[in-house]
PDB file of C-alpha atoms in Angstrom:
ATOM      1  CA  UNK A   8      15.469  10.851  -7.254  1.00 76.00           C
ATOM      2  CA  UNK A   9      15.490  12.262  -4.296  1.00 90.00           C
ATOM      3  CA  UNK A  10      16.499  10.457  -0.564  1.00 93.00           C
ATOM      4  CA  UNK A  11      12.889  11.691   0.339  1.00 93.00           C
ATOM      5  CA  UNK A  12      11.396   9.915  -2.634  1.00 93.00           C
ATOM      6  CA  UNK A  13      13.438   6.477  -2.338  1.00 95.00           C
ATOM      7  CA  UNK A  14      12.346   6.279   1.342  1.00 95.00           C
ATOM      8  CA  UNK A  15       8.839   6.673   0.876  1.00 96.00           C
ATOM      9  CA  UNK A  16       9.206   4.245  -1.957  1.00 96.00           C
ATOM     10  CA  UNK A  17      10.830   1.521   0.592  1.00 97.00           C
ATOM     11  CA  UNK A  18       8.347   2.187   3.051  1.00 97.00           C
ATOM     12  CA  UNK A  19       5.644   1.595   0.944  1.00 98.00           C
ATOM     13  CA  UNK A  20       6.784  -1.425  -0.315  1.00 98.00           C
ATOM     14  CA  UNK A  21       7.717  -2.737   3.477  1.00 98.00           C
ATOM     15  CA  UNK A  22       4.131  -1.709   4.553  1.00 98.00           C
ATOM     16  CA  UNK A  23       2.035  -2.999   1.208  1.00 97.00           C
ATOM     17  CA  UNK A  24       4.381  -6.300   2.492  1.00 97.00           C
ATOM     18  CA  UNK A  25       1.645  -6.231   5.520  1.00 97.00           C
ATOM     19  CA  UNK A  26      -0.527  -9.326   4.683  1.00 96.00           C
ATOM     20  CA  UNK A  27      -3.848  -7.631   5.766  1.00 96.00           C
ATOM     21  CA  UNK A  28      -5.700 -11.121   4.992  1.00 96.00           C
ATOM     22  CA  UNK A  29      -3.236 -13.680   6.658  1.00 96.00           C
ATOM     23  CA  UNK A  30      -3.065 -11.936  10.013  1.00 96.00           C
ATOM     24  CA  UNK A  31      -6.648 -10.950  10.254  1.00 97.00           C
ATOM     25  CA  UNK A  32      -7.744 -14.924   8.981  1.00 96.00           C
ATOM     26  CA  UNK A  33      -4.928 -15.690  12.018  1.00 96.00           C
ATOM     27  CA  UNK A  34      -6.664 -13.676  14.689  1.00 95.00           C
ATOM     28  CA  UNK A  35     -10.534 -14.800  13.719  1.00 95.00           C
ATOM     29  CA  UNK A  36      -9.074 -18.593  13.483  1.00 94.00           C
ATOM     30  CA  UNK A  37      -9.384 -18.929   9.822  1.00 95.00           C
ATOM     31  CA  UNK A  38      -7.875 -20.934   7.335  1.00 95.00           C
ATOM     32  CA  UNK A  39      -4.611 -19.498   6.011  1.00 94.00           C
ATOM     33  CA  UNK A  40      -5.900 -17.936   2.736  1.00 95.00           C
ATOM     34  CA  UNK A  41      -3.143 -18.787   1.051  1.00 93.00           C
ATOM     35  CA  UNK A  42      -3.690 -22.148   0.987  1.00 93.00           C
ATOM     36  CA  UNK A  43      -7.651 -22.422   0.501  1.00 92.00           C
ATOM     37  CA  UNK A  44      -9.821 -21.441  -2.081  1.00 85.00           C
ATOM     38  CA  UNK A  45      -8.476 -19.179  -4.448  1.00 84.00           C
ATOM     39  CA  UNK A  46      -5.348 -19.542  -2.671  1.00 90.00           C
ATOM     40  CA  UNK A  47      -4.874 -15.469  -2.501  1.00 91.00           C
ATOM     41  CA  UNK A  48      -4.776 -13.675   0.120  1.00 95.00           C
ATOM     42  CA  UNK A  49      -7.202 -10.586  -0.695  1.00 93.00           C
ATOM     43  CA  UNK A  50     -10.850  -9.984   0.398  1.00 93.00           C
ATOM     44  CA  UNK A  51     -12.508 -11.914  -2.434  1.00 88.00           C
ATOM     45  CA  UNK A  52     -11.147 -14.643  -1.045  1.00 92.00           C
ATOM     46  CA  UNK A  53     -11.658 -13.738   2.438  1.00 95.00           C
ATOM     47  CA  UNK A  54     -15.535 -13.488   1.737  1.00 92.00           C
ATOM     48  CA  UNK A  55     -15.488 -17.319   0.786  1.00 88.00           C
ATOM     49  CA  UNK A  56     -13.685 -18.630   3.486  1.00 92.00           C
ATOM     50  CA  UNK A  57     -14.545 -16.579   6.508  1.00 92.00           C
ATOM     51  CA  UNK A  58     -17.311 -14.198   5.956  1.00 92.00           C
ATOM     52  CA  UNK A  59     -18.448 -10.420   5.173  1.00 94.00           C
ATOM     53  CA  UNK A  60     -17.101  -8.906   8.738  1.00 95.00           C
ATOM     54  CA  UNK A  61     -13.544 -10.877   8.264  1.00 96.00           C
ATOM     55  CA  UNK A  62     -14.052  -9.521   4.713  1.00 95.00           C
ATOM     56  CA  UNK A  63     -14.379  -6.208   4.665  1.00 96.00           C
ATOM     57  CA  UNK A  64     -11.722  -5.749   7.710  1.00 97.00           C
ATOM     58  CA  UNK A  65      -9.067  -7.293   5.123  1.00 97.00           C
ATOM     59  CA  UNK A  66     -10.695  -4.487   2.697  1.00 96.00           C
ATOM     60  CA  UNK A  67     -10.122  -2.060   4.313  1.00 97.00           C
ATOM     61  CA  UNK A  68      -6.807  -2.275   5.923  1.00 97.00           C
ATOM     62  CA  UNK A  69      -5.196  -3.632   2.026  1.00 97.00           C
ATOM     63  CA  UNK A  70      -6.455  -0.192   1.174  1.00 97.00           C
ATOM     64  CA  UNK A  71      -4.967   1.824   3.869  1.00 97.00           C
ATOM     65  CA  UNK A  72      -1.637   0.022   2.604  1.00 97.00           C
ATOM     66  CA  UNK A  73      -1.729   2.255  -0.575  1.00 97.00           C
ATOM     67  CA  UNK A  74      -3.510   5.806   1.002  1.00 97.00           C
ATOM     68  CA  UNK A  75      -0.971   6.011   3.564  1.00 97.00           C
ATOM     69  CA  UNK A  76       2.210   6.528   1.886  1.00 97.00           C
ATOM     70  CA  UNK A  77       0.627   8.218  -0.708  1.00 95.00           C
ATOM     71  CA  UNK A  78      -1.024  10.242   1.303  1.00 94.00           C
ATOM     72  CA  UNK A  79       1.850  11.404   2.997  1.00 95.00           C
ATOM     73  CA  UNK A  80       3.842  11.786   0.369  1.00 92.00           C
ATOM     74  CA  UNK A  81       1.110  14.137  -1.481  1.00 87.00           C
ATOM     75  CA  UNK A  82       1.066  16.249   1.343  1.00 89.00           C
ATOM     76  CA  UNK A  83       5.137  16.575   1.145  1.00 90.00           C
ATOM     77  CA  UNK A  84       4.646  17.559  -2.552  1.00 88.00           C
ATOM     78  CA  UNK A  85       6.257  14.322  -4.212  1.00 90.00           C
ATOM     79  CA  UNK A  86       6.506  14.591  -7.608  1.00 90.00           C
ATOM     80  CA  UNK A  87       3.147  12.961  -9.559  1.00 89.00           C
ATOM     81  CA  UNK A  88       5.417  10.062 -11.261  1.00 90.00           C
ATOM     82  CA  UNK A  89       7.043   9.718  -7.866  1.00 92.00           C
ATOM     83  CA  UNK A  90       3.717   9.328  -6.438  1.00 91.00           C
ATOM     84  CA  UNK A  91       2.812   7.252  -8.622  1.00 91.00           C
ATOM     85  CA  UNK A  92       5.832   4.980  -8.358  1.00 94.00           C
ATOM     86  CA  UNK A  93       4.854   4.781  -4.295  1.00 96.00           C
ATOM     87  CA  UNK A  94       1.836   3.401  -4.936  1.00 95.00           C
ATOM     88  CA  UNK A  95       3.479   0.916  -7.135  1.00 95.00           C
ATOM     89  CA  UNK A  96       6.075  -0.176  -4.610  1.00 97.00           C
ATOM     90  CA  UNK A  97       2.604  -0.620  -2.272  1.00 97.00           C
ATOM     91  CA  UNK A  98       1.228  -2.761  -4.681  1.00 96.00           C
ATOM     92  CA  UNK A  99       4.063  -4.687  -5.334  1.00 96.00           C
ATOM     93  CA  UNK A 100       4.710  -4.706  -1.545  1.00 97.00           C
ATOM     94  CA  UNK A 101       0.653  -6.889  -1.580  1.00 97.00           C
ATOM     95  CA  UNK A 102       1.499  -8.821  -4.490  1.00 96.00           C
ATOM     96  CA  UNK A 103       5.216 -10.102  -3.429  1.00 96.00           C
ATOM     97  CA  UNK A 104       4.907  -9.471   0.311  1.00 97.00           C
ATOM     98  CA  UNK A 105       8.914 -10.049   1.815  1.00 96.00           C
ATOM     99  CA  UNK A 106       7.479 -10.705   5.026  1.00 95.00           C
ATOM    100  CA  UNK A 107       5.038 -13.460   3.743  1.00 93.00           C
ATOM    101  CA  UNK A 108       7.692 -15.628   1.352  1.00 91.00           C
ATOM    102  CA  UNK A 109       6.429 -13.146  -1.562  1.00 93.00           C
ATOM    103  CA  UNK A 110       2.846 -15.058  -1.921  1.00 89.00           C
ATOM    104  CA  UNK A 111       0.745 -12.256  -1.973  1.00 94.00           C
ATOM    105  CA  UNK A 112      -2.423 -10.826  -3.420  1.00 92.00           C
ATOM    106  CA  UNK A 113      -3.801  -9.331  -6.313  1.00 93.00           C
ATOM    107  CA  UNK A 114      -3.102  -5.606  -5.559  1.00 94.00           C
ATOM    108  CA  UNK A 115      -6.992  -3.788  -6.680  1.00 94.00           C
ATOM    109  CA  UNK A 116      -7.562  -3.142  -3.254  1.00 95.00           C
ATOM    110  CA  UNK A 117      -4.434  -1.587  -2.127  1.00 97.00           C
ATOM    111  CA  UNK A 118      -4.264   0.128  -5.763  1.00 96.00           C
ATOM    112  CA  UNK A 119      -7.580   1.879  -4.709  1.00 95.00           C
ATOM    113  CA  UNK A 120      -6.059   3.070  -2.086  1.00 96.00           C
ATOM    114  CA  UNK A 121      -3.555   4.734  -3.745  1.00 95.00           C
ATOM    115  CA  UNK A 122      -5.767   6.205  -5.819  1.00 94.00           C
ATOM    116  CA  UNK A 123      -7.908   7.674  -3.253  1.00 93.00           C
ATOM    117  CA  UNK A 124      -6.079  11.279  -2.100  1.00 91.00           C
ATOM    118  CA  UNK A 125      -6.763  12.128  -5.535  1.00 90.00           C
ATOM    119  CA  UNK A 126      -9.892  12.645  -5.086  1.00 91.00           C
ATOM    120  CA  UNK A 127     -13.375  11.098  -3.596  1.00 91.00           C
ATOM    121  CA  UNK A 128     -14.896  12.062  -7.137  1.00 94.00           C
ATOM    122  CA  UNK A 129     -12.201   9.443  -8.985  1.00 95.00           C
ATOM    123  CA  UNK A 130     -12.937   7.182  -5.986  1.00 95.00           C
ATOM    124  CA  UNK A 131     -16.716   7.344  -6.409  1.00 96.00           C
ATOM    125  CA  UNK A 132     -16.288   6.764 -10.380  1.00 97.00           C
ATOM    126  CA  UNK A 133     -13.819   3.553  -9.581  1.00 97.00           C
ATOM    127  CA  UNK A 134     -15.881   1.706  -7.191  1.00 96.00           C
ATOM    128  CA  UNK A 135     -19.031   2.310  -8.981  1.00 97.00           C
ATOM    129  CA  UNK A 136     -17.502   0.413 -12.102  1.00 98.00           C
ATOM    130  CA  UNK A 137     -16.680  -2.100  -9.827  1.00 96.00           C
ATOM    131  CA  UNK A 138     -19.834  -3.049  -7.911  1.00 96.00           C
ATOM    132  CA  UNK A 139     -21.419  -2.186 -11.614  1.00 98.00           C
ATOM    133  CA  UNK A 140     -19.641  -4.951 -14.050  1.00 97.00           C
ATOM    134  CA  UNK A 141     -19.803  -7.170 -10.773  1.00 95.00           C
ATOM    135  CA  UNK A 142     -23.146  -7.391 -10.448  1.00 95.00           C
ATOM    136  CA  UNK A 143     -23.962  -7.662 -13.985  1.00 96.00           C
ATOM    137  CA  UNK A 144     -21.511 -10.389 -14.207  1.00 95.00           C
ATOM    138  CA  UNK A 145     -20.597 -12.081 -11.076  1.00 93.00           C
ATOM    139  CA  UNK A 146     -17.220 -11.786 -11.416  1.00 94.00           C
ATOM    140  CA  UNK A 147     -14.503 -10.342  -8.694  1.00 91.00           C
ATOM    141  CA  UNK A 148     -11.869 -10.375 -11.113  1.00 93.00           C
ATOM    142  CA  UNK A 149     -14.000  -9.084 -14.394  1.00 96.00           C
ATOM    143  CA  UNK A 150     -14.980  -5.961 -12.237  1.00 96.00           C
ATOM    144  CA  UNK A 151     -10.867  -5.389 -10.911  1.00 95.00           C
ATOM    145  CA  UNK A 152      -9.767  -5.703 -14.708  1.00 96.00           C
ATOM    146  CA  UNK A 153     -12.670  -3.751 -16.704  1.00 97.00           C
ATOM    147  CA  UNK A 154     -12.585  -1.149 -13.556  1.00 97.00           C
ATOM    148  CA  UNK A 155      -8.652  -0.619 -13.853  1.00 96.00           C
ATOM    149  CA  UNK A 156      -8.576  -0.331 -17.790  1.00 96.00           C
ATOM    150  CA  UNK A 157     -10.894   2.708 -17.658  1.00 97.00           C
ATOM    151  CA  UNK A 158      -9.538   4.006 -14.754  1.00 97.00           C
ATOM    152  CA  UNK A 159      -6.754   6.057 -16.414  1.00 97.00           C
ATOM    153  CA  UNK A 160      -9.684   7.491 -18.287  1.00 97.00           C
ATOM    154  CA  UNK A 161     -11.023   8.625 -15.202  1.00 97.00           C
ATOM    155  CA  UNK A 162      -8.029  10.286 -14.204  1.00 96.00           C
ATOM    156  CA  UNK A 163      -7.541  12.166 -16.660  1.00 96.00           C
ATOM    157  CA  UNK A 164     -11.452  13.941 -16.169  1.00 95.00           C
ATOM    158  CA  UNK A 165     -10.642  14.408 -12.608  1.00 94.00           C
ATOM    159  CA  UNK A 166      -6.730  15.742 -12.542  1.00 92.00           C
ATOM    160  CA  UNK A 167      -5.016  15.001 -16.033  1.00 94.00           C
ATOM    161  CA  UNK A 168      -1.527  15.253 -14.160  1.00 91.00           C
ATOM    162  CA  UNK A 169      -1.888  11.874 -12.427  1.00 92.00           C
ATOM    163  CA  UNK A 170      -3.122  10.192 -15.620  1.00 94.00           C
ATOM    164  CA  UNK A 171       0.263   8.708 -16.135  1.00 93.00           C
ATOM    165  CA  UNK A 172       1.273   7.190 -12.886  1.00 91.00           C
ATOM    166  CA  UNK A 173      -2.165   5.924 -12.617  1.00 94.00           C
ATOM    167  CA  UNK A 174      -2.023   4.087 -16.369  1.00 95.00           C
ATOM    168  CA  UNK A 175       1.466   2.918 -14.719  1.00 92.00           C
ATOM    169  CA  UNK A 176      -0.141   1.230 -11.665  1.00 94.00           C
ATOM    170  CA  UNK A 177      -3.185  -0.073 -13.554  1.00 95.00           C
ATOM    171  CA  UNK A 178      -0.664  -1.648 -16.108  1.00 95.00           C
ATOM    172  CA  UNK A 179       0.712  -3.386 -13.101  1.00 94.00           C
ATOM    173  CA  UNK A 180      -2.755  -4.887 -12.230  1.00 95.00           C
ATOM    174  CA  UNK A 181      -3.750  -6.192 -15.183  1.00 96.00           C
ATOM    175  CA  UNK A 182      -0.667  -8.279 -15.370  1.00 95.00           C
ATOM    176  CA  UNK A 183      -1.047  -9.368 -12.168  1.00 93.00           C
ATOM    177  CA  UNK A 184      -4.339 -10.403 -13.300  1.00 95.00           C
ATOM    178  CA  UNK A 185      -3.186 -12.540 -15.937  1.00 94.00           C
ATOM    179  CA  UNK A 186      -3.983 -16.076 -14.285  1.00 93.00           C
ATOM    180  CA  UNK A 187      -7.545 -14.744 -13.967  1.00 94.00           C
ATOM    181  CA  UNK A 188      -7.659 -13.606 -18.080  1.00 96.00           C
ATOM    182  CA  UNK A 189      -7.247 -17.221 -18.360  1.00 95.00           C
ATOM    183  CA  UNK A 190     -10.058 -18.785 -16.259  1.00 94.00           C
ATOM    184  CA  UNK A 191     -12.442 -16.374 -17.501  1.00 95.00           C
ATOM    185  CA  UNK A 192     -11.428 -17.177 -21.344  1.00 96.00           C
ATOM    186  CA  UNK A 193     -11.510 -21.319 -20.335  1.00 95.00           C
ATOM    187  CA  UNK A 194     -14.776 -20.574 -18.163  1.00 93.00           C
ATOM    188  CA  UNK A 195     -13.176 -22.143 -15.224  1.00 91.00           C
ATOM    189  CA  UNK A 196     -13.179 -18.249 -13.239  1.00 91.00           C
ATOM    190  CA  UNK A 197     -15.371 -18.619  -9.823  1.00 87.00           C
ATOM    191  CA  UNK A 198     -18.169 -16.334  -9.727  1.00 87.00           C
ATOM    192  CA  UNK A 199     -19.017 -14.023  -6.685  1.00 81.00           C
ATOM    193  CA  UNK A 200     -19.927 -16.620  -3.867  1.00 68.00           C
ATOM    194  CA  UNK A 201     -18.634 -19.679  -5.257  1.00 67.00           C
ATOM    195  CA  UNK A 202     -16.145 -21.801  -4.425  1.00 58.00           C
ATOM    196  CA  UNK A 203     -12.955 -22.553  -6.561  1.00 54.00           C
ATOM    197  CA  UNK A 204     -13.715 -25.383  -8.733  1.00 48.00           C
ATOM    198  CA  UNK A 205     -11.013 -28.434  -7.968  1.00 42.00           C
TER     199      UNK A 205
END
């Protein structure tokens, strides 16, 4: 690995480590997402507790988390399984934020992110599963874990040579995802505008 590669890698992780959702709930006066509804601190959970516009903000700049250094390091020619590794240490950066004690979010929107400089046709095909299986169903995490286990598929239509480090990152979701498996097995899973059962 190159000294290019590892630093992009740290920076990713140090930026993913941004909690999009905590500092944006801080500066609208919102309750600490951590420690209301779902207790994570993603957009989902953002929606409940403070709104569409505080919503979509959090949206927004989780994704920028992942397209940035991946961005950058796509136009400096990284290799694919480098790049790929990037937007894992962005996701993991979200998930186990250092400067938030490590209580961090799910990861789908910062993974999206990543995924974007591929290409807005990949992007397109991702967030129409999304808003797809989560309107039929009602369920944030439902959409995040069908969307992410056919988004290698995807991939591999669009540019076959990232259909590796994209299986690696979706991998990472799903696992991250694993609390959610269980609610939605045990029926106990929140649908889309609903609070979290006690």
């Amino acid at each position: 690995m190159t000294p290019l590669a590892l630093i992009m890698i740290i920076a990713a992780y140090l930026l993913g480590s941004i909690s999009s959702a905590v500092l944006i709930c801080r500066v609208a006066r919102l309750p600490d997402p951590r420690t209301v509804g779902s207790n994570n601190p993603g957009a989902t959970n953002v929606l409940r507790i403070g709104g569409k516009a505080a919503a979509a903000s959090v949206l927004l700049c989780d994704m920028l988390k992942g397209t940035i250094p991946v961005w950058l390091g796509y136009f400096l020619d990284i290799d694919p399984i480098i790049l790929g590794v990037v937007a894992i240490a962005a996701c993991l950066g979200h998930m186990y934020p250092i400067f938030f004690h490590f209580k961090g979010g799910k990861g789908v929107a910062t993974a999206l992110g990543a995924i974007a400089p591929i290409g807005l046709d990949l992007t397109g095909m991702i967030m129409g599963t999304w808003l797809l299986v989560a309107f039929l169903f009602r369920y944030s995490s439902l959409a995040a874990i069908v969307t992410v286990l056919v988004t290698p598929f995807y991939a591999w239509m669009v540019k076959p040579q990232y259909t590796l480090p994209v299986a690696m990152l979706c991998c990472l979701i799903v696992l991250r995802h694993h609390q959610n498996i269980r609610r939605l097995l045990d029926g106990s899973e929140p649908k889309l505008g609903q609070k979290k059962s006690a």
